[in-house]
């Protein structure tokens, strides 16, 4: 059940992989997928769960980054805008269009500047399916109802929403389907060059067992830990390539019924979003502040909570209070250190740097990046890999659906209708959620069940044993947190006792599977 990856990974007769990827975030998994699909043998090691770091703590947008235009990052914005519809078409179950309402705030950015920025936003990225910007009269439009009456004018524009953690997992799943080996809870303890190859020791953090992995090239995609890998794993000194910037979010009970999201300007020049989230909630964020601690220990601060509540309350007629908060999350963005004076001004662009070759095993490092451009980053990294290892396959991911995404880009509702027709015992919301998470794979989650009882043990909300077993067998889920907070977000609705029961069930199922495999 726990061995989700393919067995051999196309490793050569000498047991040497082409590529060892360190890091199971969106960049690492995206590179592993692209490389495996081109015919390279790939071994990916992630020290925790997939998407357990930065990649699951984003604002969950596939967007051009309207505010980056202010910092003249036109190349980044254009590339990101071009990717919106590409990614949407590849994963229409976990990515979908969303309209954003940007109220004009007197005394901040002038209306003409906002309109100019949105004109560029509409025209520099090859938009085809997403609707264009329009101006709203907030005194008449429903978008004005939850806001204070002083905001009489707004602009409405398009971007996309993404289930970020699932985007990572589906890239890993597709990489494995193309032959990559994916090892979670596995830390690269050390790596040394032995001529033209790397010899790495990979330690399983659950069992303590170690294995030696040999590879022709290493990709360091460790995100916030990229400098740590260079320093502790590879033995470098005085490494400083990334600027760690903390971003925190709060989730509150639903503040508005409108399906559109809000883009709010703040008096300090920063911005926040208020976004419909998981049907019953509103997601508010993000903050931007420098962080100098251990990335795994990051947590929202009291000052950040105050900031987000106050910034949102500047716009909403009903204030956002601390007691409204049902969940918070924080992550650390590993931005390339470009010397920007303010955290929010640091570039979100990615930087790829390589070393080695000519008898010295290559090392390729990733600094920075954002979810929206992960696929383009992977293609850029494959160009560098080809320079060291030679070319195998051609670029292929632009038109290749991710697992479960093999249906028309505007065909989600039809997919839900078909799935409900095939499984009439499922409630409407339950069926819709399964299609949102798994797309055309939703039928595999349900299996042969003909009734709710046949889905197995119930773990609260609409989470059943059949789905948990699917996640363990196909998506590297090991703990209750993997299921509740990264694969499904059912943690918002499942109580503490139910979560504990799920943890016990998964531990027992894993133990039985491991015992059977050892026989």
Short mmCIF file of C-alpha atoms in Angstrom, two decimals:
data_model
loop_
_atom_site.label_atom_id
_atom_site.label_comp_id
_atom_site.label_asym_id
_atom_site.label_seq_id
_atom_site.Cartn_x
_atom_site.Cartn_y
_atom_site.Cartn_z
CA UNK A 1 0.00 0.00 0.00
CA UNK A 2 2.82 2.41 0.83
CA UNK A 3 4.88 1.73 -2.27
CA UNK A 4 3.29 4.19 -4.66
CA UNK A 5 6.15 4.55 -7.11
CA UNK A 6 7.16 2.25 -9.93
CA UNK A 7 9.71 -0.35 -8.97
CA UNK A 8 12.75 0.23 -11.13
CA UNK A 9 12.75 3.88 -12.09
CA UNK A 10 14.53 2.96 -15.37
CA UNK A 11 17.85 2.90 -13.51
CA UNK A 12 20.71 1.59 -15.65
CA UNK A 13 22.47 -1.78 -15.29
CA UNK A 14 25.10 -0.26 -13.00
CA UNK A 15 22.38 0.99 -10.65
CA UNK A 16 23.03 4.65 -11.48
CA UNK A 17 20.19 7.12 -11.92
CA UNK A 18 20.44 10.02 -14.30
CA UNK A 19 19.02 12.51 -11.78
CA UNK A 20 18.66 12.68 -8.00
CA UNK A 21 16.16 15.37 -7.05
CA UNK A 22 16.33 16.68 -3.47
CA UNK A 23 12.99 18.15 -2.44
CA UNK A 24 9.35 17.14 -2.94
CA UNK A 25 7.78 20.55 -3.36
CA UNK A 26 6.28 21.87 -6.57
CA UNK A 27 9.63 22.54 -8.26
CA UNK A 28 11.17 19.19 -7.36
CA UNK A 29 8.10 17.21 -8.38
CA UNK A 30 7.62 19.25 -11.53
CA UNK A 31 11.21 18.61 -12.60
CA UNK A 32 10.95 14.90 -11.75
CA UNK A 33 7.79 14.62 -13.86
CA UNK A 34 9.23 16.44 -16.87
CA UNK A 35 12.53 14.53 -16.72
CA UNK A 36 10.93 11.10 -16.29
CA UNK A 37 8.57 11.81 -19.17
CA UNK A 38 11.54 12.55 -21.42
CA UNK A 39 13.17 9.23 -20.55
CA UNK A 40 15.63 10.15 -17.81
CA UNK A 41 15.84 7.88 -14.78
CA UNK A 42 14.88 9.88 -11.68
CA UNK A 43 15.07 9.34 -7.94
CA UNK A 44 13.33 12.00 -5.81
CA UNK A 45 13.91 12.23 -2.05
CA UNK A 46 11.69 14.36 0.21
CA UNK A 47 12.55 14.52 3.90
CA UNK A 48 8.92 14.97 5.00
CA UNK A 49 5.65 14.66 3.09
CA UNK A 50 5.16 15.96 -0.42
CA UNK A 51 4.16 19.64 -0.35
CA UNK A 52 4.78 19.79 3.41
CA UNK A 53 6.80 23.00 3.07
CA UNK A 54 6.26 26.17 1.09
CA UNK A 55 4.21 24.53 -1.65
CA UNK A 56 1.13 23.96 0.52
CA UNK A 57 1.24 27.31 2.35
CA UNK A 58 0.62 29.63 -0.59
CA UNK A 59 -2.33 31.92 -1.29
CA UNK A 60 -3.31 29.20 -3.79
CA UNK A 61 -3.38 31.31 -6.91
CA UNK A 62 -2.32 30.66 -10.47
CA UNK A 63 -1.78 34.30 -11.34
CA UNK A 64 0.38 36.73 -13.19
CA UNK A 65 1.08 38.76 -10.09
CA UNK A 66 -0.52 42.13 -10.76
CA UNK A 67 1.54 43.83 -8.07
CA UNK A 68 4.82 42.65 -9.64
CA UNK A 69 4.21 45.10 -12.47
CA UNK A 70 5.00 47.87 -9.97
CA UNK A 71 8.47 46.41 -9.60
CA UNK A 72 8.93 46.19 -13.41
CA UNK A 73 9.08 42.39 -13.43
CA UNK A 74 7.48 42.24 -16.86
CA UNK A 75 9.17 38.99 -17.97
CA UNK A 76 7.99 37.16 -14.86
CA UNK A 77 4.45 38.52 -15.13
CA UNK A 78 4.19 37.69 -18.82
CA UNK A 79 5.46 34.14 -18.31
CA UNK A 80 3.07 33.63 -15.40
CA UNK A 81 0.11 35.03 -17.35
CA UNK A 82 0.87 32.70 -20.25
CA UNK A 83 0.91 29.74 -17.87
CA UNK A 84 -2.54 30.35 -16.35
CA UNK A 85 -4.55 28.78 -19.15
CA UNK A 86 -1.91 26.11 -19.81
CA UNK A 87 -2.13 24.84 -16.24
CA UNK A 88 -5.90 25.21 -16.12
CA UNK A 89 -6.24 23.03 -19.25
CA UNK A 90 -3.87 20.42 -17.78
CA UNK A 91 -5.65 20.18 -14.44
CA UNK A 92 -9.22 21.49 -14.68
CA UNK A 93 -10.21 19.52 -11.57
CA UNK A 94 -7.80 21.28 -9.18
CA UNK A 95 -7.44 24.59 -11.07
CA UNK A 96 -10.31 26.84 -12.07
CA UNK A 97 -10.93 30.48 -13.08
CA UNK A 98 -11.72 33.06 -10.45
CA UNK A 99 -12.71 36.70 -10.82
CA UNK A 100 -11.05 39.23 -8.51
CA UNK A 101 -12.60 42.51 -7.39
CA UNK A 102 -10.11 45.33 -6.81
CA UNK A 103 -11.85 48.26 -5.08
CA UNK A 104 -10.47 51.72 -5.77
CA UNK A 105 -9.24 53.14 -2.47
CA UNK A 106 -9.08 56.94 -2.45
CA UNK A 107 -5.62 58.16 -1.46
CA UNK A 108 -3.80 55.01 -2.59
CA UNK A 109 -2.98 53.93 -6.15
CA UNK A 110 -4.94 56.18 -8.57
CA UNK A 111 -7.67 54.64 -10.71
CA UNK A 112 -5.81 55.36 -13.95
CA UNK A 113 -2.78 53.43 -12.71
CA UNK A 114 -4.88 50.44 -11.72
CA UNK A 115 -6.61 50.45 -15.11
CA UNK A 116 -3.29 50.72 -16.94
CA UNK A 117 -1.88 47.80 -14.97
CA UNK A 118 -4.97 45.71 -15.72
CA UNK A 119 -4.79 46.62 -19.41
CA UNK A 120 -1.26 45.18 -19.50
CA UNK A 121 -2.46 42.22 -17.46
CA UNK A 122 -5.15 41.48 -20.05
CA UNK A 123 -2.92 41.78 -23.10
CA UNK A 124 0.66 40.63 -22.48
CA UNK A 125 -0.07 37.01 -21.57
CA UNK A 126 -1.97 35.54 -24.49
CA UNK A 127 -5.32 35.32 -22.65
CA UNK A 128 -7.89 33.31 -24.63
CA UNK A 129 -10.49 31.74 -22.34
CA UNK A 130 -10.35 33.97 -19.27
CA UNK A 131 -12.66 37.00 -19.45
CA UNK A 132 -11.20 40.50 -19.61
CA UNK A 133 -11.20 43.25 -17.00
CA UNK A 134 -14.30 45.36 -16.46
CA UNK A 135 -15.23 48.28 -14.24
CA UNK A 136 -17.82 47.82 -11.47
CA UNK A 137 -20.20 50.28 -9.87
CA UNK A 138 -20.01 48.98 -6.29
CA UNK A 139 -23.25 50.78 -5.40
CA UNK A 140 -25.12 48.41 -7.72
CA UNK A 141 -22.95 45.33 -8.08
CA UNK A 142 -23.39 42.50 -5.50
CA UNK A 143 -19.63 42.61 -4.89
CA UNK A 144 -20.18 45.87 -3.01
CA UNK A 145 -22.61 44.41 -0.47
CA UNK A 146 -20.06 43.01 2.04
CA UNK A 147 -17.89 46.13 1.85
CA UNK A 148 -18.09 49.54 3.43
CA UNK A 149 -20.10 52.01 1.30
CA UNK A 150 -17.13 54.32 0.77
CA UNK A 151 -15.79 52.00 -1.98
CA UNK A 152 -17.96 53.03 -4.92
CA UNK A 153 -15.76 51.90 -7.82
CA UNK A 154 -13.82 48.71 -8.49
CA UNK A 155 -12.15 46.75 -11.24
CA UNK A 156 -12.87 43.06 -11.85
CA UNK A 157 -10.21 40.91 -13.50
CA UNK A 158 -9.35 37.23 -14.02
CA UNK A 159 -6.86 34.83 -12.52
CA UNK A 160 -7.07 31.19 -11.42
CA UNK A 161 -7.29 29.28 -8.17
CA UNK A 162 -5.29 26.11 -7.46
CA UNK A 163 -5.33 23.38 -4.85
CA UNK A 164 -1.59 23.78 -4.34
CA UNK A 165 -0.79 20.64 -2.33
CA UNK A 166 -2.67 18.47 -4.81
CA UNK A 167 -0.80 20.08 -7.69
CA UNK A 168 2.42 18.84 -6.09
CA UNK A 169 1.14 15.33 -5.41
CA UNK A 170 -0.26 14.93 -8.93
CA UNK A 171 3.09 15.94 -10.42
CA UNK A 172 4.75 13.31 -8.23
CA UNK A 173 2.14 10.72 -9.24
CA UNK A 174 2.72 11.43 -12.93
CA UNK A 175 6.49 11.31 -12.42
CA UNK A 176 6.13 7.86 -10.83
CA UNK A 177 3.82 6.74 -13.63
CA UNK A 178 6.65 7.65 -16.03
CA UNK A 179 9.16 5.59 -14.06
CA UNK A 180 10.51 7.94 -11.37
CA UNK A 181 11.15 6.65 -7.86
CA UNK A 182 9.55 8.89 -5.22
CA UNK A 183 10.77 8.51 -1.64
CA UNK A 184 8.98 10.52 1.04
CA UNK A 185 10.12 10.78 4.66
CA UNK A 186 13.59 10.22 3.21
CA UNK A 187 16.42 12.65 3.86
CA UNK A 188 19.58 12.92 1.78
CA UNK A 189 22.00 12.70 4.70
CA UNK A 190 25.15 13.18 2.61
CA UNK A 191 26.27 13.34 -0.99
CA UNK A 192 29.77 13.11 -2.37
CA UNK A 193 31.21 13.26 -5.83
CA UNK A 194 32.94 10.11 -7.03
CA UNK A 195 34.27 11.32 -10.35
CA UNK A 196 31.43 11.74 -12.80
CA UNK A 197 28.81 10.43 -10.36
CA UNK A 198 27.25 11.41 -7.07
CA UNK A 199 27.01 8.91 -4.24
CA UNK A 200 24.30 9.88 -1.77
CA UNK A 201 23.13 8.31 1.47
CA UNK A 202 19.35 8.49 1.79
CA UNK A 203 17.93 7.87 5.25
CA UNK A 204 14.32 6.80 5.82
CA UNK A 205 13.18 9.01 8.70
CA UNK A 206 10.43 6.59 9.74
CA UNK A 207 12.51 3.41 9.94
CA UNK A 208 16.06 4.73 10.24
CA UNK A 209 17.19 2.52 7.36
CA UNK A 210 19.67 3.88 4.85
CA UNK A 211 20.26 3.29 1.18
CA UNK A 212 22.95 4.45 -1.19
CA UNK A 213 21.77 6.20 -4.32
CA UNK A 214 24.14 6.87 -7.21
CA UNK A 215 23.28 9.52 -9.78
CA UNK A 216 24.91 11.39 -12.61
CA UNK A 217 23.42 14.72 -11.58
CA UNK A 218 21.80 16.28 -8.51
CA UNK A 219 19.00 18.85 -8.61
CA UNK A 220 18.79 20.79 -5.35
CA UNK A 221 15.11 21.76 -5.15
CA UNK A 222 14.91 21.95 -1.37
CA UNK A 223 13.07 25.28 -1.25
CA UNK A 224 13.73 27.07 2.06
CA UNK A 225 16.34 24.41 2.83
CA UNK A 226 18.28 24.87 -0.42
CA UNK A 227 21.18 26.59 1.37
CA UNK A 228 21.04 24.00 4.18
CA UNK A 229 21.49 21.23 1.62
CA UNK A 230 24.50 23.03 0.19
CA UNK A 231 25.98 23.57 3.65
CA UNK A 232 25.18 20.41 5.62
CA UNK A 233 24.67 17.77 2.92
CA UNK A 234 27.26 18.93 0.43
CA UNK A 235 29.71 20.49 2.90
CA UNK A 236 29.75 24.09 1.67
CA UNK A 237 30.67 27.00 3.90
CA UNK A 238 29.21 30.52 4.11
CA UNK A 239 26.30 29.76 1.81
CA UNK A 240 23.71 32.51 1.38
CA UNK A 241 21.60 32.50 -1.76
CA UNK A 242 18.02 32.83 -0.54
CA UNK A 243 16.07 35.34 1.46
CA UNK A 244 13.47 33.64 3.64
CA UNK A 245 10.20 35.57 3.69
CA UNK A 246 7.35 34.49 5.92
CA UNK A 247 3.82 34.58 4.57
CA UNK A 248 0.86 33.89 6.86
CA UNK A 249 -2.85 33.44 6.25
CA UNK A 250 -6.00 33.25 8.35
CA UNK A 251 -9.15 31.30 7.55
CA UNK A 252 -12.45 32.64 8.91
CA UNK A 253 -16.09 31.70 8.59
CA UNK A 254 -17.46 32.81 5.22
CA UNK A 255 -17.55 36.62 4.96
CA UNK A 256 -19.51 36.81 1.72
CA UNK A 257 -21.56 34.59 -0.61
CA UNK A 258 -20.23 35.97 -3.88
CA UNK A 259 -18.00 33.51 -5.80
CA UNK A 260 -15.57 36.32 -6.60
CA UNK A 261 -12.48 37.08 -4.54
CA UNK A 262 -11.24 40.47 -3.36
CA UNK A 263 -7.88 42.17 -3.85
CA UNK A 264 -7.38 44.80 -1.14
CA UNK A 265 -4.76 47.54 -1.15
CA UNK A 266 -3.31 48.56 2.21
CA UNK A 267 -2.02 51.95 3.32
CA UNK A 268 1.51 50.54 3.76
CA UNK A 269 1.68 49.71 0.04
CA UNK A 270 1.12 46.00 0.54
CA UNK A 271 -1.90 44.00 -0.61
CA UNK A 272 -3.98 41.11 0.72
CA UNK A 273 -6.57 38.81 -0.81
CA UNK A 274 -9.91 37.64 0.60
CA UNK A 275 -10.86 34.46 -1.24
CA UNK A 276 -13.77 31.99 -1.07
CA UNK A 277 -12.29 28.84 0.49
CA UNK A 278 -13.53 25.27 0.91
CA UNK A 279 -17.20 26.22 0.43
CA UNK A 280 -17.79 27.53 3.97
CA UNK A 281 -14.82 29.80 4.65
CA UNK A 282 -12.88 32.87 3.56
CA UNK A 283 -9.09 32.78 3.19
CA UNK A 284 -7.31 36.07 3.99
CA UNK A 285 -3.63 36.72 3.32
CA UNK A 286 -0.78 37.09 2.90
CA UNK A 287 1.83 38.83 4.99
CA UNK A 288 5.42 39.49 3.94
CA UNK A 289 8.18 39.67 6.52
CA UNK A 290 11.73 38.45 6.72
CA UNK A 291 12.28 35.20 8.60
CA UNK A 292 15.50 33.96 10.15
CA UNK A 293 14.44 30.81 11.98
CA UNK A 294 14.17 27.15 11.04
CA UNK A 295 11.68 26.96 8.12
CA UNK A 296 9.92 23.98 9.65
CA UNK A 297 9.12 25.94 12.81
CA UNK A 298 7.37 28.89 11.17
CA UNK A 299 4.04 29.94 12.71
CA UNK A 300 1.82 32.98 12.44
CA UNK A 301 2.70 35.76 14.89
CA UNK A 302 0.35 37.87 16.96
CA UNK A 303 1.40 40.90 14.92
CA UNK A 304 0.50 39.13 11.67
CA UNK A 305 -2.92 38.16 13.00
CA UNK A 306 -3.54 41.77 13.97
CA UNK A 307 -2.31 43.00 10.60
CA UNK A 308 -4.57 40.70 8.57
CA UNK A 309 -7.62 41.41 10.72
CA UNK A 310 -7.07 45.17 10.52
CA UNK A 311 -6.31 45.17 6.78
CA UNK A 312 -9.45 43.19 5.96
CA UNK A 313 -11.56 45.25 8.35
CA UNK A 314 -10.55 48.36 6.45
CA UNK A 315 -12.80 47.09 3.64
CA UNK A 316 -15.42 44.75 5.08
CA UNK A 317 -18.49 46.33 6.66
CA UNK A 318 -18.42 43.60 9.29
CA UNK A 319 -14.94 43.60 10.87
CA UNK A 320 -12.72 40.52 10.89
CA UNK A 321 -12.07 39.62 14.53
CA UNK A 322 -9.67 37.22 16.16
CA UNK A 323 -12.57 35.09 17.38
CA UNK A 324 -13.66 34.58 13.74
CA UNK A 325 -10.47 32.67 12.93
CA UNK A 326 -10.89 28.91 12.52
CA UNK A 327 -7.41 28.10 11.19
CA UNK A 328 -4.12 29.78 10.40
CA UNK A 329 -1.14 28.68 8.38
CA UNK A 330 2.31 30.06 7.69
CA UNK A 331 5.04 29.24 5.24
CA UNK A 332 8.48 30.45 4.26
CA UNK A 333 9.14 31.54 0.69
CA UNK A 334 12.74 30.93 -0.43
CA UNK A 335 13.20 34.04 -2.56
CA UNK A 336 16.43 34.67 -4.38
CA UNK A 337 18.30 37.29 -2.40
CA UNK A 338 18.45 40.21 -4.81
CA UNK A 339 19.20 42.78 -2.13
CA UNK A 340 15.70 44.31 -2.13
CA UNK A 341 15.17 46.48 0.91
CA UNK A 342 11.66 45.22 1.71
CA UNK A 343 10.44 41.63 1.87
CA UNK A 344 7.47 42.38 -0.40
CA UNK A 345 9.83 43.88 -3.00
CA UNK A 346 12.13 40.85 -3.27
CA UNK A 347 11.84 39.18 -6.68
CA UNK A 348 9.55 36.18 -7.09
CA UNK A 349 11.47 35.15 -10.20
CA UNK A 350 13.54 31.97 -10.16
CA UNK A 351 17.28 31.62 -10.60
CA UNK A 352 18.92 28.37 -11.74
CA UNK A 353 22.62 27.88 -11.16
CA UNK A 354 24.76 24.95 -12.18
CA UNK A 355 28.26 23.71 -11.56
CA UNK A 356 30.33 20.69 -12.50
CA UNK A 357 30.71 18.85 -15.76
CA UNK A 358 33.89 17.76 -17.59
CA UNK A 359 34.56 14.86 -15.25
CA UNK A 360 32.94 16.50 -12.23
CA UNK A 361 29.40 15.37 -11.37
CA UNK A 362 26.97 18.27 -12.01
CA UNK A 363 24.94 20.04 -9.33
CA UNK A 364 21.99 22.26 -10.27
CA UNK A 365 20.41 24.57 -7.68
CA UNK A 366 17.05 26.33 -7.70
CA UNK A 367 16.60 29.64 -5.91
CA UNK A 368 13.20 31.31 -5.75
CA UNK A 369 10.24 30.66 -8.01
CA UNK A 370 6.47 30.59 -7.63
CA UNK A 371 3.79 27.96 -8.16
CA UNK A 372 2.42 29.55 -11.34
CA UNK A 373 5.71 29.21 -13.20
CA UNK A 374 6.77 25.80 -11.88
CA UNK A 375 6.25 24.05 -15.25
CA UNK A 376 8.31 26.66 -17.10
CA UNK A 377 10.99 26.42 -14.43
CA UNK A 378 11.09 22.65 -14.97
CA UNK A 379 11.54 23.14 -18.71
CA UNK A 380 14.36 25.61 -18.08
CA UNK A 381 15.99 23.13 -15.71
CA UNK A 382 15.69 20.34 -18.31
CA UNK A 383 17.58 22.51 -20.78
CA UNK A 384 20.43 22.67 -18.30
CA UNK A 385 20.21 18.94 -17.59
CA UNK A 386 20.40 18.23 -21.32
CA UNK A 387 23.59 20.25 -21.48
CA UNK A 388 25.20 17.85 -18.99
CA UNK A 389 23.55 14.50 -19.76
CA UNK A 390 22.57 14.88 -23.39
CA UNK A 391 19.09 15.19 -24.82
CA UNK A 392 16.52 12.43 -24.59
CA UNK A 393 12.88 13.32 -25.12
CA UNK A 394 11.32 16.59 -26.22
CA UNK A 395 9.40 19.05 -24.02
CA UNK A 396 5.97 17.51 -23.45
CA UNK A 397 4.21 18.92 -20.39
CA UNK A 398 2.52 21.92 -22.03
CA UNK A 399 -0.33 19.82 -23.41
CA UNK A 400 -0.21 16.80 -21.09
CA UNK A 401 -2.96 16.54 -18.47
CA UNK A 402 -2.06 15.77 -14.90
CA UNK A 403 -3.63 12.61 -13.41
CA UNK A 404 -7.40 13.04 -13.32
CA UNK A 405 -7.31 16.11 -15.54
CA UNK A 406 -8.08 14.37 -18.83
CA UNK A 407 -11.37 16.11 -19.55
CA UNK A 408 -12.23 19.38 -21.33
CA UNK A 409 -11.06 22.56 -19.65
CA UNK A 410 -14.64 23.83 -19.34
CA UNK A 411 -16.09 20.38 -18.70
CA UNK A 412 -15.96 20.18 -14.90
CA UNK A 413 -19.70 20.39 -14.30
CA UNK A 414 -20.32 17.71 -16.91
CA UNK A 415 -17.72 15.53 -15.18
CA UNK A 416 -19.50 15.96 -11.85
CA UNK A 417 -22.85 15.13 -13.42
CA UNK A 418 -21.46 11.97 -15.00
CA UNK A 419 -19.81 10.86 -11.77
CA UNK A 420 -23.00 11.41 -9.76
CA UNK A 421 -24.96 9.44 -12.31
CA UNK A 422 -22.56 6.53 -11.93
CA UNK A 423 -22.58 6.74 -8.11
CA UNK A 424 -26.07 7.93 -7.11
CA UNK A 425 -25.60 6.96 -3.46
CA UNK A 426 -23.11 9.81 -2.96
CA UNK A 427 -24.38 13.15 -1.71
CA UNK A 428 -24.07 16.06 -4.13
CA UNK A 429 -21.38 17.87 -2.10
CA UNK A 430 -19.42 14.65 -1.52
CA UNK A 431 -19.44 13.74 -5.21
CA UNK A 432 -18.42 17.23 -6.21
CA UNK A 433 -15.53 17.24 -3.73
CA UNK A 434 -14.21 13.92 -5.03
CA UNK A 435 -14.24 15.17 -8.62
CA UNK A 436 -12.56 18.42 -7.51
CA UNK A 437 -9.73 16.45 -5.91
CA UNK A 438 -9.38 13.46 -8.22
CA UNK A 439 -11.05 14.35 -11.51
CA UNK A 440 -11.48 11.27 -13.69
CA UNK A 441 -9.73 9.21 -10.99
CA UNK A 442 -12.65 9.77 -8.59
CA UNK A 443 -14.22 6.48 -9.66
CA UNK A 444 -11.06 4.68 -8.49
CA UNK A 445 -11.43 6.30 -5.08
CA UNK A 446 -14.97 4.95 -4.71
CA UNK A 447 -14.06 1.60 -6.24
CA UNK A 448 -16.86 -0.95 -6.46
CA UNK A 449 -18.88 0.58 -3.62
CA UNK A 450 -22.62 0.72 -4.25
CA UNK A 451 -23.54 2.38 -0.95
CA UNK A 452 -22.02 4.66 1.64
CA UNK A 453 -21.60 1.68 3.97
CA UNK A 454 -19.40 0.00 1.35
CA UNK A 455 -16.98 2.95 1.48
CA UNK A 456 -15.78 1.54 4.80
CA UNK A 457 -15.04 3.19 8.08
CA UNK A 458 -16.18 6.78 8.52
CA UNK A 459 -13.64 9.29 9.84
CA UNK A 460 -15.85 12.37 10.06
CA UNK A 461 -17.29 14.84 7.57
CA UNK A 462 -17.40 12.99 4.23
CA UNK A 463 -14.10 11.16 4.68
CA UNK A 464 -14.28 7.38 4.43
CA UNK A 465 -11.87 4.46 4.51
CA UNK A 466 -11.99 3.96 0.73
CA UNK A 467 -10.55 7.42 0.14
CA UNK A 468 -7.92 7.02 2.84
CA UNK A 469 -6.78 3.70 1.40
CA UNK A 470 -6.60 5.24 -2.06
CA UNK A 471 -4.41 8.05 -0.75
CA UNK A 472 -2.11 5.63 1.03
CA UNK A 473 -1.80 3.36 -2.00
CA UNK A 474 -1.48 6.02 -4.70
CA UNK A 475 -0.45 9.34 -3.18
CA UNK A 476 2.16 8.60 -0.49
CA UNK A 477 -0.13 9.50 2.44
CA UNK A 478 1.36 8.15 5.67
CA UNK A 479 -0.15 10.21 8.51
CA UNK A 480 -3.51 11.73 9.34
CA UNK A 481 -2.09 15.19 8.63
CA UNK A 482 -1.12 14.06 5.13
CA UNK A 483 -4.76 13.21 4.47
CA UNK A 484 -6.54 15.92 6.45
CA UNK A 485 -4.42 18.98 5.68
CA UNK A 486 -2.58 18.31 2.42
CA UNK A 487 -4.58 15.82 0.34
CA UNK A 488 -8.16 16.78 1.27
CA UNK A 489 -8.41 19.79 3.70
CA UNK A 490 -10.95 17.74 5.67
CA UNK A 491 -9.04 18.88 8.75
CA UNK A 492 -11.29 21.94 8.75
CA UNK A 493 -14.28 19.71 9.49
CA UNK A 494 -12.87 16.63 11.23
CA UNK A 495 -12.57 16.82 15.03
CA UNK A 496 -9.66 15.84 17.26
CA UNK A 497 -11.00 12.42 18.24
CA UNK A 498 -11.78 11.57 14.64
CA UNK A 499 -8.31 12.67 13.56
CA UNK A 500 -6.76 10.49 16.26
CA UNK A 501 -8.83 7.52 15.06
CA UNK A 502 -7.65 8.15 11.51
CA UNK A 503 -4.03 8.28 12.65
CA UNK A 504 -4.43 4.96 14.48
CA UNK A 505 -6.09 3.37 11.46
CA UNK A 506 -3.38 4.51 9.06
CA UNK A 507 -0.60 3.39 11.38
CA UNK A 508 -2.17 -0.05 11.67
CA UNK A 509 -2.78 -0.35 7.93
CA UNK A 510 0.81 0.63 7.19
CA UNK A 511 2.17 -1.86 9.72
CA UNK A 512 0.13 -4.69 8.23
CA UNK A 513 1.28 -3.76 4.74
CA UNK A 514 4.93 -3.67 5.77
CA UNK A 515 4.62 -7.00 7.57
CA UNK A 516 3.03 -8.60 4.51
CA UNK A 517 5.77 -7.22 2.26
CA UNK A 518 8.46 -8.67 4.54
CA UNK A 519 7.04 -12.20 4.34
#
